[in-house]
Amino acid sequence: GDSVTQTEGQVTVSESKSLIINCTYSATSIGYPNLFWYVRYPGEGLQLLLKVITAGQKGSSRGFEATYNKEATSFHLQKASVQESDSAVYYCALSDLPGTGSNRLTFGKGTKFSLIP
Amino acid sequence: DMKVTQMPRYLIKRMGENVLLECGQDMSHETMYWYRQDPGLGLQLIYISYDVDSNSEGDIPKGYRVSRKKREHFSLILDSAKTNQTSVYFCASSWGDQDTQYFGPGTRLLVL
């Protein structure tokens, strides 16, 4: 089946430094999955951060970027300069068989980001 | 205001009791979902509902059932809760066959 592997556990970075959360995927369908980053802020539900449906394209939102790399099957999330408000749990996800009516998302385990105090 | 709501937000039950988790959405989304998330694991899909009275099992349906009598409401029912059903439960919704999902804030369930 499909799977998503992302940076495990927790990542801590100093304010204004760069952040990268790695994500690699395995999709069993023929073709290209849609790729997502969701974010969950404390006390809230998951919300879509960015989505990319075309290999080679980059998605961006709130200063975060992720590039769909089909060759490496990767979709790493990056931000050049983090701040306190970015503290959250980040989830990489894929949707296999897009456009076929299959709504299922496969999620990674989540990566918690917080600033070094 | 596009929103998915969940009630209750926190719940403590004893083993063997029945549990009802409620989810609502105000976007007229056809498709709704129930997930659970346990420490160290990603979200696991319990059930999908494609519309009123049109429900399908997800990856871990055992021990759960669902009810969808109105498009805007989707309930998750645990008949005779077990301690291993202690978890955080998330509800989500999406347009038809679109894969972007909108999530509720979650319900933290503790089964003693």
mmCIF file of C-alpha atoms in Angstrom:
data_model
loop_
_atom_site.group_PDB
_atom_site.id
_atom_site.type_symbol
_atom_site.label_atom_id
_atom_site.label_comp_id
_atom_site.label_asym_id
_atom_site.label_seq_id
_atom_site.Cartn_x
_atom_site.Cartn_y
_atom_site.Cartn_z
ATOM 1 C CA GLY A 1 0.000 0.000 0.000
ATOM 2 C CA ASP A 2 0.873 3.671 0.004
ATOM 3 C CA SER A 3 3.173 5.069 2.661
ATOM 4 C CA VAL A 4 4.611 8.387 3.800
ATOM 5 C CA THR A 5 7.775 8.720 5.858
ATOM 6 C CA GLN A 6 8.713 12.028 7.420
ATOM 7 C CA THR A 7 11.223 13.359 9.944
ATOM 8 C CA GLU A 8 10.434 11.564 13.166
ATOM 9 C CA GLY A 9 9.536 13.072 16.480
ATOM 10 C CA GLN A 10 10.424 16.648 17.237
ATOM 11 C CA VAL A 11 12.517 19.293 15.552
ATOM 12 C CA THR A 12 13.788 22.366 17.392
ATOM 13 C CA VAL A 13 15.328 25.378 15.736
ATOM 14 C CA SER A 14 16.328 28.847 16.923
ATOM 15 C CA GLU A 15 14.171 31.776 15.926
ATOM 16 C CA SER A 16 15.028 33.221 12.498
ATOM 17 C CA LYS A 17 16.894 30.067 11.506
ATOM 18 C CA SER A 18 15.851 27.757 8.704
ATOM 19 C CA LEU A 19 13.671 24.689 9.088
ATOM 20 C CA ILE A 20 13.468 21.577 6.952
ATOM 21 C CA ILE A 21 11.177 18.625 7.532
ATOM 22 C CA ASN A 22 11.848 15.680 5.262
ATOM 23 C CA CYS A 23 9.120 13.687 3.576
ATOM 24 C CA THR A 24 9.411 10.733 1.215
ATOM 25 C CA TYR A 25 6.555 8.706 -0.161
ATOM 26 C CA SER A 26 5.644 5.489 -1.866
ATOM 27 C CA ALA A 27 2.519 5.385 -4.013
ATOM 28 C CA THR A 28 1.252 2.182 -5.553
ATOM 29 C CA SER A 29 -0.855 3.639 -8.330
ATOM 30 C CA ILE A 30 0.363 4.264 -11.842
ATOM 31 C CA GLY A 31 0.867 7.989 -12.241
ATOM 32 C CA TYR A 32 1.461 10.800 -9.855
ATOM 33 C CA PRO A 33 -0.090 11.199 -6.430
ATOM 34 C CA ASN A 34 -1.163 14.581 -5.132
ATOM 35 C CA LEU A 35 1.070 15.688 -2.263
ATOM 36 C CA PHE A 36 0.113 17.733 0.786
ATOM 37 C CA TRP A 37 1.457 19.338 3.878
ATOM 38 C CA TYR A 38 -1.033 19.788 6.692
ATOM 39 C CA VAL A 39 -0.347 21.651 9.933
ATOM 40 C CA ARG A 40 -1.958 21.328 13.354
ATOM 41 C CA TYR A 41 -1.549 24.274 15.695
ATOM 42 C CA PRO A 42 -2.111 23.693 19.420
ATOM 43 C CA GLY A 43 -5.788 23.152 20.209
ATOM 44 C CA GLU A 44 -6.854 23.168 16.575
ATOM 45 C CA GLY A 45 -7.592 20.645 13.853
ATOM 46 C CA LEU A 46 -5.346 19.900 10.913
ATOM 47 C CA GLN A 47 -5.428 22.521 8.215
ATOM 48 C CA LEU A 48 -4.035 22.451 4.734
ATOM 49 C CA LEU A 49 -0.718 24.264 4.463
ATOM 50 C CA LEU A 50 0.052 23.543 0.830
ATOM 51 C CA LYS A 51 -0.739 21.099 -1.954
ATOM 52 C CA VAL A 52 1.098 20.223 -5.160
ATOM 53 C CA ILE A 53 -0.371 18.027 -7.864
ATOM 54 C CA THR A 54 2.263 18.289 -10.612
ATOM 55 C CA ALA A 55 5.699 16.729 -10.455
ATOM 56 C CA GLY A 56 8.440 19.341 -10.534
ATOM 57 C CA GLN A 57 6.206 22.098 -9.205
ATOM 58 C CA LYS A 58 6.695 23.971 -5.956
ATOM 59 C CA GLY A 59 3.970 24.896 -3.525
ATOM 60 C CA SER A 60 4.262 27.733 -1.046
ATOM 61 C CA SER A 61 2.237 29.190 1.790
ATOM 62 C CA ARG A 62 2.954 31.305 4.894
ATOM 63 C CA GLY A 63 6.653 31.332 4.031
ATOM 64 C CA PHE A 64 6.853 27.544 3.697
ATOM 65 C CA GLU A 65 7.824 25.808 0.452
ATOM 66 C CA ALA A 66 7.817 22.235 -0.789
ATOM 67 C CA THR A 67 8.833 20.870 -4.186
ATOM 68 C CA TYR A 68 7.342 17.727 -5.711
ATOM 69 C CA ASN A 69 10.357 15.624 -6.668
ATOM 70 C CA LYS A 70 9.125 12.571 -8.540
ATOM 71 C CA GLU A 71 12.569 11.095 -9.130
ATOM 72 C CA ALA A 72 13.461 11.165 -5.452
ATOM 73 C CA THR A 73 9.837 10.568 -4.375
ATOM 74 C CA SER A 74 10.264 13.427 -1.940
ATOM 75 C CA PHE A 75 8.285 16.456 -0.818
ATOM 76 C CA HIS A 76 10.416 18.184 1.816
ATOM 77 C CA LEU A 77 9.016 21.186 3.671
ATOM 78 C CA GLN A 78 11.281 24.202 4.163
ATOM 79 C CA LYS A 79 11.134 27.639 5.672
ATOM 80 C CA ALA A 80 13.987 30.108 5.583
ATOM 81 C CA SER A 81 13.284 31.935 8.843
ATOM 82 C CA VAL A 82 11.057 30.467 11.516
ATOM 83 C CA GLN A 83 9.168 32.244 14.259
ATOM 84 C CA GLU A 84 7.214 31.321 17.365
ATOM 85 C CA SER A 85 3.921 31.172 15.487
ATOM 86 C CA ASP A 86 5.249 28.301 13.360
ATOM 87 C CA SER A 87 5.290 25.991 16.366
ATOM 88 C CA ALA A 88 2.962 23.157 15.403
ATOM 89 C CA VAL A 89 2.802 19.565 14.228
ATOM 90 C CA TYR A 90 3.355 19.134 10.493
ATOM 91 C CA TYR A 91 1.991 16.200 8.497
ATOM 92 C CA CYS A 92 2.998 15.107 5.026
ATOM 93 C CA ALA A 93 0.282 13.272 3.098
ATOM 94 C CA LEU A 94 -0.490 11.861 -0.316
ATOM 95 C CA SER A 95 -3.635 11.181 -2.288
ATOM 96 C CA ASP A 96 -3.301 8.270 -4.622
ATOM 97 C CA LEU A 97 -5.401 7.928 -7.764
ATOM 98 C CA PRO A 98 -6.399 11.610 -7.890
ATOM 99 C CA GLY A 99 -9.352 12.383 -10.077
ATOM 100 C CA THR A 100 -10.758 8.892 -9.809
ATOM 101 C CA GLY A 101 -13.060 9.627 -6.914
ATOM 102 C CA SER A 102 -10.708 8.100 -4.387
ATOM 103 C CA ASN A 103 -10.640 10.550 -1.497
ATOM 104 C CA ARG A 104 -8.289 8.706 0.760
ATOM 105 C CA LEU A 105 -5.234 10.400 2.142
ATOM 106 C CA THR A 106 -2.228 8.556 3.539
ATOM 107 C CA PHE A 107 -0.518 10.530 6.290
ATOM 108 C CA GLY A 108 2.931 10.491 7.774
ATOM 109 C CA LYS A 109 3.286 10.279 11.541
ATOM 110 C CA GLY A 110 3.719 13.996 12.011
ATOM 111 C CA THR A 111 6.719 16.115 13.021
ATOM 112 C CA LYS A 112 6.479 18.486 15.932
ATOM 113 C CA PHE A 113 8.321 21.752 15.503
ATOM 114 C CA SER A 114 9.139 24.129 18.307
ATOM 115 C CA LEU A 115 11.609 26.947 18.841
ATOM 116 C CA ILE A 116 14.643 26.453 20.972
ATOM 117 C CA PRO A 117 13.821 28.444 24.084
ATOM 118 C CA ASP B 1 -17.599 30.516 7.743
ATOM 119 C CA MET B 2 -16.178 27.159 6.664
ATOM 120 C CA LYS B 3 -15.945 25.007 9.708
ATOM 121 C CA VAL B 4 -15.863 21.452 10.993
ATOM 122 C CA THR B 5 -16.946 21.071 14.599
ATOM 123 C CA GLN B 6 -16.598 18.146 16.968
ATOM 124 C CA MET B 7 -18.357 17.387 20.226
ATOM 125 C CA PRO B 8 -17.350 16.699 22.856
ATOM 126 C CA ARG B 9 -13.740 17.852 22.859
ATOM 127 C CA TYR B 10 -12.804 15.665 25.813
ATOM 128 C CA LEU B 11 -14.465 12.529 27.075
ATOM 129 C CA ILE B 12 -13.740 9.960 29.770
ATOM 130 C CA LYS B 13 -15.603 6.657 29.704
ATOM 131 C CA ARG B 14 -15.344 3.314 31.446
ATOM 132 C CA MET B 15 -14.687 0.122 29.545
ATOM 133 C CA GLY B 16 -17.957 -1.333 28.275
ATOM 134 C CA GLU B 17 -19.797 1.981 28.086
ATOM 135 C CA ASN B 18 -21.160 3.300 24.821
ATOM 136 C CA VAL B 19 -19.556 6.333 23.227
ATOM 137 C CA LEU B 20 -21.004 8.801 20.752
ATOM 138 C CA LEU B 21 -18.774 11.300 18.989
ATOM 139 C CA GLU B 22 -20.434 13.975 16.896
ATOM 140 C CA CYS B 23 -19.150 15.901 13.917
ATOM 141 C CA GLY B 24 -20.736 18.742 11.989
ATOM 142 C CA GLN B 25 -19.769 20.809 8.973
ATOM 143 C CA ASP B 26 -21.309 23.891 7.408
ATOM 144 C CA MET B 27 -19.864 23.577 3.898
ATOM 145 C CA SER B 28 -22.382 21.096 2.427
ATOM 146 C CA HIS B 29 -19.532 18.693 1.764
ATOM 147 C CA GLU B 30 -20.690 15.333 0.481
ATOM 148 C CA THR B 31 -17.794 13.343 1.896
ATOM 149 C CA MET B 32 -16.944 13.015 5.572
ATOM 150 C CA TYR B 33 -14.343 10.980 7.441
ATOM 151 C CA TRP B 34 -13.435 9.696 10.854
ATOM 152 C CA TYR B 35 -9.791 9.172 11.810
ATOM 153 C CA ARG B 36 -7.966 8.282 14.967
ATOM 154 C CA GLN B 37 -4.466 9.258 15.899
ATOM 155 C CA ASP B 38 -2.305 7.515 18.465
ATOM 156 C CA PRO B 39 1.119 8.619 19.703
ATOM 157 C CA GLY B 40 3.812 7.868 17.152
ATOM 158 C CA LEU B 41 1.331 6.987 14.435
ATOM 159 C CA GLY B 42 -0.178 8.896 11.571
ATOM 160 C CA LEU B 43 -3.879 9.414 11.175
ATOM 161 C CA GLN B 44 -5.676 6.130 10.576
ATOM 162 C CA LEU B 45 -8.923 6.133 8.626
ATOM 163 C CA ILE B 46 -11.847 4.498 10.403
ATOM 164 C CA TYR B 47 -14.776 5.245 8.099
ATOM 165 C CA ILE B 48 -15.677 7.331 5.049
ATOM 166 C CA SER B 49 -19.153 8.587 4.279
ATOM 167 C CA TYR B 50 -19.859 9.627 0.691
ATOM 168 C CA ASP B 51 -23.257 11.086 1.536
ATOM 169 C CA VAL B 52 -26.327 10.371 3.664
ATOM 170 C CA ASP B 53 -26.533 6.625 4.434
ATOM 171 C CA SER B 54 -23.584 5.883 2.133
ATOM 172 C CA ASN B 55 -20.745 4.757 4.358
ATOM 173 C CA SER B 56 -17.649 2.678 3.718
ATOM 174 C CA GLU B 57 -15.107 1.094 5.986
ATOM 175 C CA GLY B 58 -11.699 2.620 6.192
ATOM 176 C CA ASP B 59 -8.551 0.871 7.295
ATOM 177 C CA ILE B 60 -9.462 0.199 10.943
ATOM 178 C CA PRO B 61 -13.277 -0.085 11.235
ATOM 179 C CA LYS B 62 -13.396 -2.879 13.797
ATOM 180 C CA GLY B 63 -15.115 -1.819 17.009
ATOM 181 C CA TYR B 64 -16.695 1.252 15.421
ATOM 182 C CA ARG B 65 -19.826 2.136 13.537
ATOM 183 C CA VAL B 66 -21.038 5.337 11.984
ATOM 184 C CA SER B 67 -24.259 7.116 11.223
ATOM 185 C CA ARG B 68 -24.991 9.802 8.679
ATOM 186 C CA LYS B 69 -28.630 10.847 8.477
ATOM 187 C CA LYS B 70 -28.021 14.432 7.417
ATOM 188 C CA ARG B 71 -25.323 15.665 5.066
ATOM 189 C CA GLU B 72 -23.924 18.060 7.676
ATOM 190 C CA HIS B 73 -23.642 15.541 10.517
ATOM 191 C CA PHE B 74 -21.529 12.408 10.881
ATOM 192 C CA SER B 75 -21.445 10.369 14.083
ATOM 193 C CA LEU B 76 -18.947 7.812 15.306
ATOM 194 C CA ILE B 77 -20.266 5.214 17.730
ATOM 195 C CA LEU B 78 -18.332 2.867 19.945
ATOM 196 C CA ASP B 79 -20.564 0.128 21.300
ATOM 197 C CA SER B 80 -18.958 -1.135 24.491
ATOM 198 C CA ALA B 81 -15.753 0.885 24.471
ATOM 199 C CA LYS B 82 -12.415 -0.783 25.022
ATOM 200 C CA THR B 83 -9.301 0.614 26.619
ATOM 201 C CA ASN B 84 -7.409 0.313 23.335
ATOM 202 C CA GLN B 85 -9.850 2.798 21.823
ATOM 203 C CA THR B 86 -8.314 5.540 23.914
ATOM 204 C CA SER B 87 -7.151 7.983 21.276
ATOM 205 C CA VAL B 88 -7.664 11.345 19.638
ATOM 206 C CA TYR B 89 -10.418 11.229 17.039
ATOM 207 C CA PHE B 90 -10.574 13.602 14.116
ATOM 208 C CA CYS B 91 -13.464 14.259 11.796
ATOM 209 C CA ALA B 92 -12.937 15.729 8.336
ATOM 210 C CA SER B 93 -14.954 16.638 5.273
ATOM 211 C CA SER B 94 -14.331 17.336 1.599
ATOM 212 C CA TRP B 95 -16.130 18.229 -1.609
ATOM 213 C CA GLY B 96 -17.269 15.169 -3.557
ATOM 214 C CA ASP B 97 -14.244 13.542 -5.060
ATOM 215 C CA GLN B 98 -11.824 16.310 -4.159
ATOM 216 C CA ASP B 99 -8.948 15.218 -1.978
ATOM 217 C CA THR B 100 -8.392 18.353 0.109
ATOM 218 C CA GLN B 101 -9.904 17.635 3.504
ATOM 219 C CA TYR B 102 -11.044 20.057 6.199
ATOM 220 C CA PHE B 103 -10.561 18.880 9.754
ATOM 221 C CA GLY B 104 -12.241 19.390 13.072
ATOM 222 C CA PRO B 105 -10.273 20.148 16.265
ATOM 223 C CA GLY B 106 -10.400 16.576 17.511
ATOM 224 C CA THR B 107 -11.946 14.711 20.436
ATOM 225 C CA ARG B 108 -9.670 13.266 23.064
ATOM 226 C CA LEU B 109 -11.228 10.042 24.370
ATOM 227 C CA LEU B 110 -9.974 8.192 27.418
ATOM 228 C CA VAL B 111 -11.421 4.747 28.117
ATOM 229 C CA LEU B 112 -10.639 3.511 31.614
#
